[in-house]
Short mmCIF file of C-alpha atoms in Angstrom, two decimals:
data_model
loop_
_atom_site.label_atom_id
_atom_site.label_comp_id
_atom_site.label_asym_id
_atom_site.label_seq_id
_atom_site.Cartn_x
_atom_site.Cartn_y
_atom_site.Cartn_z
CA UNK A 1 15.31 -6.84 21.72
CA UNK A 2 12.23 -4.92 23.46
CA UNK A 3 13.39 -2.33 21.40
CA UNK A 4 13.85 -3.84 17.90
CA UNK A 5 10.05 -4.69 18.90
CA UNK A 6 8.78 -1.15 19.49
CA UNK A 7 10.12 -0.03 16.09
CA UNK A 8 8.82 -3.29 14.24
CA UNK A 9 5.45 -2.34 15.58
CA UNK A 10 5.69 1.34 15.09
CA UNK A 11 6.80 1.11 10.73
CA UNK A 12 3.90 -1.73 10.65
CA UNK A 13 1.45 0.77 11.89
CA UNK A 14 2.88 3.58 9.32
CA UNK A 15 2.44 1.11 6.70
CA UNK A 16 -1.49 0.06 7.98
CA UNK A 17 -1.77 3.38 8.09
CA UNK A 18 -0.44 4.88 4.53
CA UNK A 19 -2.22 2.27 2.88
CA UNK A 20 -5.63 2.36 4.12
CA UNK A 21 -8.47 3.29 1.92
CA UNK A 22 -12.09 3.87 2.11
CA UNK A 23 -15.64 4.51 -0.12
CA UNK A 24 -15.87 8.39 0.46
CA UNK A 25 -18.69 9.65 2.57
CA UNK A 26 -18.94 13.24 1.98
CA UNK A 27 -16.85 14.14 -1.30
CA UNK A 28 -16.18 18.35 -2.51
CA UNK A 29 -14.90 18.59 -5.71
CA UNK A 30 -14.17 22.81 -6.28
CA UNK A 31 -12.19 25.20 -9.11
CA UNK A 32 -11.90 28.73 -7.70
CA UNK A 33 -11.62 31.38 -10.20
CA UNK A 34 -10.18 34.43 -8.92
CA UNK A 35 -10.38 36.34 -12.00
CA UNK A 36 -14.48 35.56 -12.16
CA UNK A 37 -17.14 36.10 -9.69
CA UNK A 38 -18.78 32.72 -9.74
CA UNK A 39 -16.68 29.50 -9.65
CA UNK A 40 -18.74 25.73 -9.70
CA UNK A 41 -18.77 23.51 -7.05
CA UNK A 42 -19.81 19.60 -6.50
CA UNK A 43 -20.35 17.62 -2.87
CA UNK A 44 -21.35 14.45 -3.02
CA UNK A 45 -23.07 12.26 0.50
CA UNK A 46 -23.05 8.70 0.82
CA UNK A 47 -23.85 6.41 3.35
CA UNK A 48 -25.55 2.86 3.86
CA UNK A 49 -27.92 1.69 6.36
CA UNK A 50 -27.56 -2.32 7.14
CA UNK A 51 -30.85 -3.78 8.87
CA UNK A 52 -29.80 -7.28 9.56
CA UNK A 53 -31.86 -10.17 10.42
CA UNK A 54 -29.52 -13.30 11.23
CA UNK A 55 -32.34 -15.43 12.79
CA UNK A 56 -35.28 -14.63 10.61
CA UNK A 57 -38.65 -12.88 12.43
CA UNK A 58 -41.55 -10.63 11.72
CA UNK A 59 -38.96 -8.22 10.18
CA UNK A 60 -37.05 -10.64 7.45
CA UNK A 61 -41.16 -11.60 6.94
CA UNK A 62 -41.97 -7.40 6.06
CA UNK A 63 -38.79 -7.22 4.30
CA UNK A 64 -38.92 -10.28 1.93
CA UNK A 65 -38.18 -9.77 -1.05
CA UNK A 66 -38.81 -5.60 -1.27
CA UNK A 67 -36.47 -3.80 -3.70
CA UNK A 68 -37.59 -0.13 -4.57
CA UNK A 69 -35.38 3.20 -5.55
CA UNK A 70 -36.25 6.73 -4.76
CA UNK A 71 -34.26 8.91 -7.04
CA UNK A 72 -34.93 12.40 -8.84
CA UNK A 73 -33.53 15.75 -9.35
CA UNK A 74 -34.20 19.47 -8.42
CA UNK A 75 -32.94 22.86 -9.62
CA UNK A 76 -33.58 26.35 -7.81
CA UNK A 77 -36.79 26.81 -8.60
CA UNK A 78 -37.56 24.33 -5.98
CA UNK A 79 -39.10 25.28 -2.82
CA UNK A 80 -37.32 22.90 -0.95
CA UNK A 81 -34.07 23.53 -2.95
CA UNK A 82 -34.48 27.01 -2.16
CA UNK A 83 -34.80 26.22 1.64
CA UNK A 84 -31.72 24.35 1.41
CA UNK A 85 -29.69 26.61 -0.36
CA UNK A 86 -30.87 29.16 2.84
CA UNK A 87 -29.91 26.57 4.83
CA UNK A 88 -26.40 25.80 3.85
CA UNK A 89 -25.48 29.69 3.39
CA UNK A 90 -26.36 30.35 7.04
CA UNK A 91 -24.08 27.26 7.88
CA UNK A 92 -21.11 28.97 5.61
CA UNK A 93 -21.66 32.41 7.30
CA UNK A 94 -21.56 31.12 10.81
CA UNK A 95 -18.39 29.53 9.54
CA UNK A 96 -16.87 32.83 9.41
CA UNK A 97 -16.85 32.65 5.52
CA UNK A 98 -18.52 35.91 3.19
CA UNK A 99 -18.55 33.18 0.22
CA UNK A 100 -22.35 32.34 -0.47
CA UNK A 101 -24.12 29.32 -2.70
CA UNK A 102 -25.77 32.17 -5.35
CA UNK A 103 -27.24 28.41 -7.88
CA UNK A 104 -28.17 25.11 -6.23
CA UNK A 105 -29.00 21.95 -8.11
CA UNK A 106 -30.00 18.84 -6.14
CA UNK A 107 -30.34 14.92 -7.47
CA UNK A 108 -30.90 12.56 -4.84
CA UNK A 109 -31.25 8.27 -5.77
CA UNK A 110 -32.15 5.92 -2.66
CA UNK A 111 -31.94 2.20 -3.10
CA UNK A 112 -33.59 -0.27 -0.40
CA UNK A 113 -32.58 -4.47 -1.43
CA UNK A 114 -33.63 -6.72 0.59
CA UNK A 115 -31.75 -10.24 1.05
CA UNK A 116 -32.03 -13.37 3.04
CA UNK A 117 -29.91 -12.42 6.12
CA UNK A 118 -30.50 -8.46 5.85
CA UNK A 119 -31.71 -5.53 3.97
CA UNK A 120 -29.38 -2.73 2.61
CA UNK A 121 -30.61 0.87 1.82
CA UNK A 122 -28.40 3.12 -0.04
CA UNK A 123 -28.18 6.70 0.58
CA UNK A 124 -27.02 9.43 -2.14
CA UNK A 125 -27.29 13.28 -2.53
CA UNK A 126 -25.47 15.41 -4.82
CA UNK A 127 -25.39 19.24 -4.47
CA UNK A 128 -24.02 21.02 -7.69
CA UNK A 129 -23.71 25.02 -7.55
CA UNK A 130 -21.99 27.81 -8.11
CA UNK A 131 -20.37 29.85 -5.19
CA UNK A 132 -20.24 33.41 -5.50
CA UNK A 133 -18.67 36.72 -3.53
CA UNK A 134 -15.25 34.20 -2.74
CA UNK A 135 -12.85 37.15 -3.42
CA UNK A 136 -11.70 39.43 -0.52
CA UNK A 137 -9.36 41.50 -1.81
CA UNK A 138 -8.09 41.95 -5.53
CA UNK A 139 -5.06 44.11 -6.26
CA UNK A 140 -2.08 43.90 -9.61
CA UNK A 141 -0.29 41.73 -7.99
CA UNK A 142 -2.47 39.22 -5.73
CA UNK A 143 -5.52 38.23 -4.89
CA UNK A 144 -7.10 36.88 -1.87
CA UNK A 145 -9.61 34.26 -2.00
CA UNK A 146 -11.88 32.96 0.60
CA UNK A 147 -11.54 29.37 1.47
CA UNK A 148 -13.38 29.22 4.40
CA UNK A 149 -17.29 27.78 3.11
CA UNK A 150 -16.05 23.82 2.34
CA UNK A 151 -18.53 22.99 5.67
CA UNK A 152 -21.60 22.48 3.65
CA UNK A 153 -23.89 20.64 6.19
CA UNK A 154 -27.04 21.24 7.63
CA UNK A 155 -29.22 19.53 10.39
CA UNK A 156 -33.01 20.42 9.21
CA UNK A 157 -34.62 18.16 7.03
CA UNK A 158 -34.54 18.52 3.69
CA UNK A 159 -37.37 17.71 1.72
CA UNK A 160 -37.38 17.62 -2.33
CA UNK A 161 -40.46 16.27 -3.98
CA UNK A 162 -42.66 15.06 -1.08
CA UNK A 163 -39.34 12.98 0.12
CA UNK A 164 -37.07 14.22 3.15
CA UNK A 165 -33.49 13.09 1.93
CA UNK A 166 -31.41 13.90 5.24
CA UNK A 167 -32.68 11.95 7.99
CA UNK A 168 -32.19 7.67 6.64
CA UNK A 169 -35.48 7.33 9.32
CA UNK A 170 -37.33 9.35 7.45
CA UNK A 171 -37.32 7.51 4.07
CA UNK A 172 -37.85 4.06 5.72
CA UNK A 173 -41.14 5.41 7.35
CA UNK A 174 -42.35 6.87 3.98
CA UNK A 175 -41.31 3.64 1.85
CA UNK A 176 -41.31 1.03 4.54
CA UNK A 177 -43.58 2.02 7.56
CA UNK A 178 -44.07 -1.27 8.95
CA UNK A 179 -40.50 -1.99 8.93
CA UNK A 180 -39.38 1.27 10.19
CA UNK A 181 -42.36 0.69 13.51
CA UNK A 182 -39.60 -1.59 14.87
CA UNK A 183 -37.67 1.30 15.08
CA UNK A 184 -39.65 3.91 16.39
CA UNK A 185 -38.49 5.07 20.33
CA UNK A 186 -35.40 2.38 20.47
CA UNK A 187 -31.66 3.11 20.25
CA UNK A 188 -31.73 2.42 16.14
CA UNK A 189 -33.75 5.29 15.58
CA UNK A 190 -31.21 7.56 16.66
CA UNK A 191 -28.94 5.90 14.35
CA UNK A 192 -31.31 6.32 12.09
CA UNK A 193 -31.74 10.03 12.64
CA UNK A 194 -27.86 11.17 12.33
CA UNK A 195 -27.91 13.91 8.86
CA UNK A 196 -26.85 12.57 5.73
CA UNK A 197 -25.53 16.01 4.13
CA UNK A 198 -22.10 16.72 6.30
CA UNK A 199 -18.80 18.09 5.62
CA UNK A 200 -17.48 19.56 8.73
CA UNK A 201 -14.78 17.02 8.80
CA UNK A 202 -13.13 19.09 5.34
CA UNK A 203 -13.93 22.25 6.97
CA UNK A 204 -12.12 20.87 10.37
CA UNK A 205 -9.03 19.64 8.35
CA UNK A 206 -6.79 22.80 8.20
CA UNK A 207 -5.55 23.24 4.15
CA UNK A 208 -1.68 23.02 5.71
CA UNK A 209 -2.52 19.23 6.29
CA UNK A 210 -3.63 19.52 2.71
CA UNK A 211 -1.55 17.99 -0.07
CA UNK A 212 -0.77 20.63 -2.69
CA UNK A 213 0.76 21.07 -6.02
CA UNK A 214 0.65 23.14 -8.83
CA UNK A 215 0.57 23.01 -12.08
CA UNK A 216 2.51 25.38 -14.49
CA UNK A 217 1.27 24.34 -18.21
CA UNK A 218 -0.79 27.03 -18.41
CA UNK A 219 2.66 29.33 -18.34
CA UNK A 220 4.38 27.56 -20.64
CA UNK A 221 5.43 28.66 -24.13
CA UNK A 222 3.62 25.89 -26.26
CA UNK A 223 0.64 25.72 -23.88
CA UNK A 224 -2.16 26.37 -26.79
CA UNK A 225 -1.08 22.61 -27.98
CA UNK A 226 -2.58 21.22 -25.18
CA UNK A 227 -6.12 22.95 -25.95
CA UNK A 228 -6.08 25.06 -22.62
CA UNK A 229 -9.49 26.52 -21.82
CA UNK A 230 -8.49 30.63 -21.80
CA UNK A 231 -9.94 30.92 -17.99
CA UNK A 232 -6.28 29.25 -17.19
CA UNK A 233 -3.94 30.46 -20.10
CA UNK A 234 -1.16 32.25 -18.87
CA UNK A 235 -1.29 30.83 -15.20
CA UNK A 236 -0.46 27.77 -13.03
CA UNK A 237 -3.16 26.15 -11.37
CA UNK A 238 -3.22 25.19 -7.23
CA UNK A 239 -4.70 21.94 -6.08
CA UNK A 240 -4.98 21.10 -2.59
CA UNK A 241 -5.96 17.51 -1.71
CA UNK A 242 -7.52 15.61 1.23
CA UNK A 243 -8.35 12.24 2.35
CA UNK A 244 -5.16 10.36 2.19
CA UNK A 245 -4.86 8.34 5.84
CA UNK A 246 -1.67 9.04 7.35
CA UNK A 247 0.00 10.80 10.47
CA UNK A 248 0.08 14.26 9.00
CA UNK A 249 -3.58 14.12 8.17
CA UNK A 250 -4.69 11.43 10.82
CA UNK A 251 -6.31 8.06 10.46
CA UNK A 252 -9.32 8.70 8.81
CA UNK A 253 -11.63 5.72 9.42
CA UNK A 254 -15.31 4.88 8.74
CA UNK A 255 -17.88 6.68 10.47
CA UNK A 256 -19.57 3.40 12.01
CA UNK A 257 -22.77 4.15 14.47
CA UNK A 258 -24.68 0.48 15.37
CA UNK A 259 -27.65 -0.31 17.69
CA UNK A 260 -29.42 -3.76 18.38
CA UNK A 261 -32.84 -4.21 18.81
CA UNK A 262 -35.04 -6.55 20.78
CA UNK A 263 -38.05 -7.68 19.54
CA UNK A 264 -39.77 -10.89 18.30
CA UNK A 265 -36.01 -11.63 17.63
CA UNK A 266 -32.72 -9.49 18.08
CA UNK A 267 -32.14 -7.12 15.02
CA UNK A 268 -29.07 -5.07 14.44
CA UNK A 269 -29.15 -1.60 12.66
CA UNK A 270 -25.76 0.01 11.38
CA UNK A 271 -24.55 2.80 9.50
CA UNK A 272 -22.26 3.29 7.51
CA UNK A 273 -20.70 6.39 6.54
CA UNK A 274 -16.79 6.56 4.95
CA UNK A 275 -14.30 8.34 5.11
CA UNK A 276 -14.73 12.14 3.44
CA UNK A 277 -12.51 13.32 0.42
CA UNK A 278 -12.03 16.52 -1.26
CA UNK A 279 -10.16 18.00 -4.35
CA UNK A 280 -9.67 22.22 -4.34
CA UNK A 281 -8.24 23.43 -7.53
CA UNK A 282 -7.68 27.72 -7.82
CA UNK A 283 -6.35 29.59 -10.65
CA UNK A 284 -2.49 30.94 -10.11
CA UNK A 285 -0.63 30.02 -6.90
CA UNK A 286 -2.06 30.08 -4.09
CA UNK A 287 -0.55 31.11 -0.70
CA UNK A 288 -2.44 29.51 2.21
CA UNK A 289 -3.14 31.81 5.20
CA UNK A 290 -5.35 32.96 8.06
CA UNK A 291 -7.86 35.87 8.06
CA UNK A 292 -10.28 36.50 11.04
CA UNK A 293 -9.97 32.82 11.87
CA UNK A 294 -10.74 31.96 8.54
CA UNK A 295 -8.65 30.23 5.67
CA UNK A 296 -7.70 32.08 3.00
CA UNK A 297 -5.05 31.91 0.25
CA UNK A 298 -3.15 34.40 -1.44
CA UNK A 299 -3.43 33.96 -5.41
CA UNK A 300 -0.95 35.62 -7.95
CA UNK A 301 -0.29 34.43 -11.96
CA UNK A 302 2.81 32.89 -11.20
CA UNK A 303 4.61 31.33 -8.68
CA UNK A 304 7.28 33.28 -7.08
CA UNK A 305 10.15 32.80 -8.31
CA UNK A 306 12.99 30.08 -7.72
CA UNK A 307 9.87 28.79 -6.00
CA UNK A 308 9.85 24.59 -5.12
CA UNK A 309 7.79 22.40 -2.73
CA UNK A 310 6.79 18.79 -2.58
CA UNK A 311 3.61 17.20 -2.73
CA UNK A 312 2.73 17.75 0.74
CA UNK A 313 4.35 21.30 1.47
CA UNK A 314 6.04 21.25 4.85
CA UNK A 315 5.22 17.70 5.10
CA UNK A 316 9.18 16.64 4.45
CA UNK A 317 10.64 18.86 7.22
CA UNK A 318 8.51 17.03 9.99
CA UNK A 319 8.30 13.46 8.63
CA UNK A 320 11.33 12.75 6.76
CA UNK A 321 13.59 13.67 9.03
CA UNK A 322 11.80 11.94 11.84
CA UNK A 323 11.48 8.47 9.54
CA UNK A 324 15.23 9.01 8.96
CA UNK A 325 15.69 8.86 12.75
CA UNK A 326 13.61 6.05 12.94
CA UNK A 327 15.42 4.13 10.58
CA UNK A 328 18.99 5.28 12.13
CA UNK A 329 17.75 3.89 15.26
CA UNK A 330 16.47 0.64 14.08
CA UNK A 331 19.69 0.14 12.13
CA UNK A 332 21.28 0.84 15.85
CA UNK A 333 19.17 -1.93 17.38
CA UNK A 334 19.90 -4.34 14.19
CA UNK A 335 23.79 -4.07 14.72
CA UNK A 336 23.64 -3.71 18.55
CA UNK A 337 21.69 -7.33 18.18
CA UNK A 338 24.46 -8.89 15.71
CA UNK A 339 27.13 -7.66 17.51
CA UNK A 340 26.27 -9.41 20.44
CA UNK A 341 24.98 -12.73 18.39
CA UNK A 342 28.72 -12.24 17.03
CA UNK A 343 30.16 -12.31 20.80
CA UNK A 344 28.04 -15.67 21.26
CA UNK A 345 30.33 -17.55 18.77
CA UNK A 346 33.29 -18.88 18.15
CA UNK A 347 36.14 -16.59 16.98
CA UNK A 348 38.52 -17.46 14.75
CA UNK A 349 39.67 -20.38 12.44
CA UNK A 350 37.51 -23.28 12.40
CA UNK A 351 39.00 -26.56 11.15
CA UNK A 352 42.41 -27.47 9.88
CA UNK A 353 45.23 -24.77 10.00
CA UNK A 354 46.38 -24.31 6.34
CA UNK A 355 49.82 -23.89 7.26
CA UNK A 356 49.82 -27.46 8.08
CA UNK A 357 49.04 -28.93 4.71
CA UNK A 358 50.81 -29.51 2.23
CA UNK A 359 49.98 -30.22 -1.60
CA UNK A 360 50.07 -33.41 -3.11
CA UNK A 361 50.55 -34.04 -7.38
CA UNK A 362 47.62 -37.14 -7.83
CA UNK A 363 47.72 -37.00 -11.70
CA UNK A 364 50.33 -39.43 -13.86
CA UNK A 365 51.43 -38.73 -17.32
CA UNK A 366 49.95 -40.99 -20.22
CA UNK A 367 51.41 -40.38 -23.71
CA UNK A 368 53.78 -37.99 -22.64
CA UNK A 369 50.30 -35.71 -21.54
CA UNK A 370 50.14 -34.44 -17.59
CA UNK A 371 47.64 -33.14 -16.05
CA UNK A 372 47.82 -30.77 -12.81
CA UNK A 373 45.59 -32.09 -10.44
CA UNK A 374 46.33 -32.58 -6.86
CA UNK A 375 45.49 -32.71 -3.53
CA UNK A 376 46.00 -31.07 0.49
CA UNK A 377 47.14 -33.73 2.56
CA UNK A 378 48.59 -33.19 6.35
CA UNK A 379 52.19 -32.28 6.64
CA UNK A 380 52.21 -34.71 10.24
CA UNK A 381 50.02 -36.73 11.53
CA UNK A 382 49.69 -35.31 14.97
CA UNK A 383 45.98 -34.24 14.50
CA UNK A 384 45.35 -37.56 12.13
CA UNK A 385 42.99 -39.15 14.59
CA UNK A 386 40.31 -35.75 14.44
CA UNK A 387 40.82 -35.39 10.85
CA UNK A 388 40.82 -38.96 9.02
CA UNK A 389 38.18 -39.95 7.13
CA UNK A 390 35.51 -42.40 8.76
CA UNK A 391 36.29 -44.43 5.90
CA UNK A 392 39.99 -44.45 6.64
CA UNK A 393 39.21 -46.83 9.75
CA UNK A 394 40.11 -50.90 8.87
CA UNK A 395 37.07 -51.36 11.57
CA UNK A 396 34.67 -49.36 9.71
CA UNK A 397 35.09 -51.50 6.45
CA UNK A 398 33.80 -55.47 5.82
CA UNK A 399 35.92 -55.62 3.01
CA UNK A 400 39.72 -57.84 2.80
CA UNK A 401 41.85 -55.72 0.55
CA UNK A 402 42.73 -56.85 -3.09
CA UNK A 403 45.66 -59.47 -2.84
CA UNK A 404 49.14 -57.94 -4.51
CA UNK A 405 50.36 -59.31 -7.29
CA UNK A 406 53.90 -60.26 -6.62
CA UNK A 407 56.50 -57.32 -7.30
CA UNK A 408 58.83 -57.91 -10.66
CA UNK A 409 61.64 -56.79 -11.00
CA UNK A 410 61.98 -53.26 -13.12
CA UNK A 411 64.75 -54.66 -14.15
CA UNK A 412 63.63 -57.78 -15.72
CA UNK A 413 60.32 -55.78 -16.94
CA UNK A 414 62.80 -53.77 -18.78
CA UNK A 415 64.42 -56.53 -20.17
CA UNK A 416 61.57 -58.36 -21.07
CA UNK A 417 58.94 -56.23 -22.46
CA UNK A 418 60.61 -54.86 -26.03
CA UNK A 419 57.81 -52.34 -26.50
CA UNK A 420 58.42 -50.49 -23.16
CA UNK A 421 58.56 -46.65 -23.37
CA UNK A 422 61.93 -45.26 -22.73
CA UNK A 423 62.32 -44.50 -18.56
CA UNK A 424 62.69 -40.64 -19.32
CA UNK A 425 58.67 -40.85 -20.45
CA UNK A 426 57.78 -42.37 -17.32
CA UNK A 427 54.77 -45.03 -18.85
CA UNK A 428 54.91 -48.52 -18.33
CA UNK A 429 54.55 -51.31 -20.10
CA UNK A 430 51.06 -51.52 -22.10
CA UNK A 431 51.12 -54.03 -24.85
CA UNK A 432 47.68 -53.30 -25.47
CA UNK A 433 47.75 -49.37 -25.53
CA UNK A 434 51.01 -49.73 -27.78
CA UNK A 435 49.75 -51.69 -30.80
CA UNK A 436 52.58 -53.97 -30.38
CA UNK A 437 54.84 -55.85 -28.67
CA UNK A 438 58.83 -57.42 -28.97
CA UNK A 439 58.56 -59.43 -25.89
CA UNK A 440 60.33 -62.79 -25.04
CA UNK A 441 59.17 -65.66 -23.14
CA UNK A 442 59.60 -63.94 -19.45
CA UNK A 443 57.46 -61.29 -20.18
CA UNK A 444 55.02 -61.13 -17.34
CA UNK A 445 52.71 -59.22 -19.46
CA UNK A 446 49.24 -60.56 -20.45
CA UNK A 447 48.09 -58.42 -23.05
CA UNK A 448 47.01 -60.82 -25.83
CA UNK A 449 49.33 -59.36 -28.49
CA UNK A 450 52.25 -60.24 -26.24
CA UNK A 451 51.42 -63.62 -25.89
CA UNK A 452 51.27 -63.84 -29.18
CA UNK A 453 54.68 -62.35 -29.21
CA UNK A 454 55.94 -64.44 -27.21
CA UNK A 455 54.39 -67.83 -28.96
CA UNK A 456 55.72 -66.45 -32.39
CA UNK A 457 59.23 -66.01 -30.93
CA UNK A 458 59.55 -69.77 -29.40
#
């Protein structure tokens, strides 16, 4: 039993698990173009700052009814996009990567809402780019790509248009600075102070965990029907996923950092960051490897051939066969357990032996039609007391039975009723079902057609 228990727990966790899902927090969105120099990019940071009042104070009184947004856009001929840009590259070359950002667009939008029992402030930067100098090594054959720059994050501020976009602290004292004062020096700033724009968690999660497939229209004989841009004609495209919660990748949970603060009243600051998600795409196949401690993947037209893999590469080899074992030893456990519920009960026939019954013919002819109903009765009645029916017992029933009509002769009924059926039929004597009737005066019957019979005849 303890161990039917284990494995009930352990599939309900794989199924929690499989199944959860999330609001992404950092998401990369990339197609890799080994036969160009520049391929685009997207990442994408969310997160949401709760400031919650339950019991009113001076803070639900500065908060009342505020609802602002902050929201614009930048290209590269920003200063501070510029800075950035700097920023991140460093960050991608002390990742061990040669791939650089060589075009940076930034567009930012910042929503603060204030309700009754707290005030919300929405947090949103989007980086679009283009990544450049991606390609190691470029032969006939192959082509090796660098895969190694997906940590875009920085920890300097980042300020676009007068407004510093990384730090959540940082808006509230520009927007709100009486609000943010309650803040200032307690355990909520530092919540407050964690950077917006990170991605080391798709850096950290090696490309094996990855889910990949590929896609082979762009090989295929009729693929100009499908209006294939010509950067992918005459090649299959790679796409590595990540962000699915399971036990190859991990649980990936919400990023969840909360501080209270005492003041006039007790205030509670959390943030909320998601899980992150990313989609890679690269033109050919792609061969995942390591260089220098780097990622890297091997890219060629067309996958080798006889080539085949799942969704999740070597995913199958490690899982299925371990869920298989699972399942063979919770079947185990399942038969183990009836086997011995089995033992617990009685074996054998329960009830009445059929041998000892015998079958009974119940139906009687009627117009020369029989029927071939019947019934089991016992062949002895050695067992009659344990098998009787209640209703069988004379002491069980208020009821005197019928009186008997006194027993005529079959002779005499014979004699006397003229319209019996011959004895070879097997029916009695029914005036009434007959129609009619050569009966004498000791005819017992009392259909009224024999009487009147009988009253003709005397």
């Amino acid at each position: 039993m303890s161990r039917a228990v284990v494995l009930t727990v352990l599939l309900a966790g794989l199924i929690i698990i499989g199944s959860s899902g999330s609001v992404f927090g950092a998401q990369m969105d990339a197609r890799i173009n080994p036969n160009t120099e520049t391929s685009p990019f997207k990442m994408n940071y969310q997160k949401t700052v709760f400031i919650e009042y339950q019991n009113g104070g001076q803070l639900f009184d500065v908060l009342r009814g505020q609802e602002w947004t902050v929201q614009g856009t930048a290209d590269s001929s920003d200063p501070g996009v510029q800075k950035l840009m700097s920023t991140l590259n460093n960050k991608i070359q002390s990742d061990g990567s040669q791939a650089h950002i060589s075009d940076l667009n930034v567009s930012y939008d910042i929503h603060l809402k204030a309700r009754n029992i707290n005030t919300s402030v929405d947090y949103r930067v989007i980086l679009e780019g283009t990544l450049s100098n991606y390609v190691i090594t470029k032969d006939s054959q192959k082509t090796l790509i660098d895969l190694g720059w997906r940590g875009m994050s920085t920890t300097n501020e980042v300020v676009i248009d007068g407004h510093e976009l990384n730090f959540p602290i940082n808006i509230l004292l520009e927007m709100e600075p009486e609000a943010a004062a309650f803040f200032v020096g307690t355990e909520a700033e530092d919540v407050l102070h964690r950077n917006l724009i990170d991605a080391d968690f798709i850096l950290q999660q090696p490309l094996t965990n990855w889910h990949f497939l590929f896609d082979p229209t762009g090989i295929n004989v009729d693929a100009g029907t499908f209006g294939l841009s010509e950067e992918i004609a005459g090649y299959v495209v790679s796409s590595w996923t990540m962000g699915e919660s399971s036990i190859r990748e991990g649980r990936q949970v919400e990023r969840v950092f909360e501080a209270e603060v005492m003041a006039d009243q007790l205030y509670v600051v959390r943030s909320v960051q998601s899980s992150d998600q990313a989609n890679l795409y690269a033109i050919g196949f792609g061969a995942l490897d390591v260089f220098d401690g780097v990622e890297i993947a091997g890219v060629t037209a067309t996958p080798p051939e006889d080539y085949a893999t799942t969704s999740t590469g070597d995913f199958p080899v490690m899982i299925i066969y371990g869920m298989a074992g699972i399942a063979a030893i919770a079947g185990g456990a399942f038969f183990m357990f009836s086997n011995r519920a089995l033992k617990n009960t009685k074996e054998g026939q329960q009830g009445i032996d059929p041998n000892r019954l015998v079958g009974h013919q119940t139906s009687s002819s009627s117009g020369g039609y029989q029927t071939n109903r019947g019934e089991a009765q016992l062949a002895d009645d050695s067992d009659y007391q344990q098998t009787r029916s209640y209703y069988d017992d004379s002491s069980n029933t208020t009821q005197s039975p019928p009186p008997q009509p006194e027993a005529t002769p079959a002779a005499a009924q014979e004699a006397a009723c003229g319209c019996a059926a011959s004895a070879e039929m097997g029916s009695e004597c029914d005036c009434a079902m007959q129609g009619a009737c050569l009966c004498d005066a000791s005819c017992p019957c009392n259909a009224d057609i024999c009487k009147e019979q009988v009253n003709s005849m005397s």
